[in-house]
């Protein structure tokens, strides 16, 4: 975790090639930036391949997940903060 307050949280997540961020949903707004790598990104019924420098937005309660096509880093920002990440 890079930082947070009650309204916002930023997290840096490292992926090895082939790693999967399993499909899930949560009641938070999420925006993500691909700092490094290449990812297959699933948001709802849409799948895209995104590269370093790309970003994406996920509305609350929409199922989403990723697969790292190359080693990579995602910067995820949540509003409000993810309380479960602090446990």
Short mmCIF file of C-alpha atoms in Angstrom, two decimals:
data_model
loop_
_atom_site.label_atom_id
_atom_site.label_comp_id
_atom_site.label_asym_id
_atom_site.label_seq_id
_atom_site.Cartn_x
_atom_site.Cartn_y
_atom_site.Cartn_z
CA UNK A 1 0.00 0.00 0.00
CA UNK A 2 1.32 3.42 -0.94
CA UNK A 3 -1.09 5.52 1.11
CA UNK A 4 -4.69 6.06 2.15
CA UNK A 5 -7.24 8.13 4.02
CA UNK A 6 -10.98 7.55 4.50
CA UNK A 7 -11.73 8.58 0.92
CA UNK A 8 -8.86 7.15 -1.10
CA UNK A 9 -6.32 4.31 -1.19
CA UNK A 10 -3.42 3.62 -3.56
CA UNK A 11 -1.90 0.15 -3.84
CA UNK A 12 1.01 -1.15 -5.96
CA UNK A 13 0.67 -4.79 -7.03
CA UNK A 14 3.44 -6.85 -8.63
CA UNK A 15 2.62 -9.68 -11.06
CA UNK A 16 4.75 -12.44 -12.53
CA UNK A 17 4.02 -13.53 -16.10
CA UNK A 18 0.87 -15.68 -16.10
CA UNK A 19 -0.32 -14.47 -12.68
CA UNK A 20 -4.07 -14.00 -12.37
CA UNK A 21 -6.03 -11.46 -10.39
CA UNK A 22 -9.17 -13.60 -10.01
CA UNK A 23 -12.51 -12.14 -11.05
CA UNK A 24 -14.25 -10.39 -8.18
CA UNK A 25 -16.34 -7.31 -7.41
CA UNK A 26 -16.45 -4.76 -4.61
CA UNK A 27 -18.48 -1.65 -3.73
CA UNK A 28 -15.56 0.72 -4.47
CA UNK A 29 -14.70 2.84 -7.49
CA UNK A 30 -11.36 1.63 -8.85
CA UNK A 31 -8.99 3.14 -11.36
CA UNK A 32 -5.81 1.32 -12.34
CA UNK A 33 -2.64 2.32 -14.17
CA UNK A 34 -0.29 -0.17 -15.81
CA UNK A 35 3.12 0.98 -14.61
CA UNK A 36 4.88 -1.96 -16.27
CA UNK A 37 3.93 -4.98 -18.37
CA UNK A 38 1.00 -6.17 -20.45
CA UNK A 39 -2.33 -7.37 -19.04
CA UNK A 40 -5.52 -8.99 -20.25
CA UNK A 41 -8.18 -7.01 -18.40
CA UNK A 42 -11.76 -8.25 -17.92
CA UNK A 43 -14.38 -5.72 -16.81
CA UNK A 44 -17.95 -6.97 -16.87
CA UNK A 45 -18.44 -8.61 -20.27
CA UNK A 46 -15.55 -6.76 -21.92
CA UNK A 47 -11.98 -8.05 -22.35
CA UNK A 48 -9.07 -5.89 -23.53
CA UNK A 49 -5.31 -6.29 -23.76
CA UNK A 50 -3.63 -3.23 -22.24
CA UNK A 51 0.02 -2.20 -22.10
CA UNK A 52 2.41 -0.15 -20.01
CA UNK A 53 1.09 3.40 -19.73
CA UNK A 54 -2.57 2.41 -20.18
CA UNK A 55 -5.23 2.78 -17.52
CA UNK A 56 -8.76 1.61 -16.86
CA UNK A 57 -11.75 2.37 -14.60
CA UNK A 58 -14.00 -0.11 -12.81
CA UNK A 59 -17.35 1.09 -11.42
CA UNK A 60 -18.59 -0.28 -8.09
CA UNK A 61 -19.99 -3.84 -8.02
CA UNK A 62 -18.78 -4.77 -11.53
CA UNK A 63 -16.98 -8.12 -11.78
CA UNK A 64 -13.41 -7.73 -13.00
CA UNK A 65 -10.05 -9.51 -13.13
CA UNK A 66 -6.66 -9.46 -14.85
CA UNK A 67 -4.06 -11.82 -16.26
CA UNK A 68 -0.42 -10.74 -16.59
CA UNK A 69 0.78 -11.47 -20.12
CA UNK A 70 4.25 -10.19 -19.12
CA UNK A 71 5.75 -9.46 -15.70
CA UNK A 72 4.06 -6.27 -14.56
CA UNK A 73 3.03 -3.71 -11.99
CA UNK A 74 -0.44 -2.24 -11.46
CA UNK A 75 -1.17 0.90 -9.46
CA UNK A 76 -4.73 0.57 -8.13
CA UNK A 77 -6.63 3.50 -6.63
CA UNK A 78 -9.84 2.90 -4.68
CA UNK A 79 -12.58 5.23 -3.45
CA UNK A 80 -13.40 4.86 -0.64
CA UNK A 81 -10.43 3.03 0.87
CA UNK A 82 -10.45 -0.80 1.11
CA UNK A 83 -10.74 -1.49 4.84
CA UNK A 84 -9.98 -5.21 4.32
CA UNK A 85 -6.53 -4.29 2.96
CA UNK A 86 -5.61 -2.90 6.40
CA UNK A 87 -6.20 -6.16 8.29
#
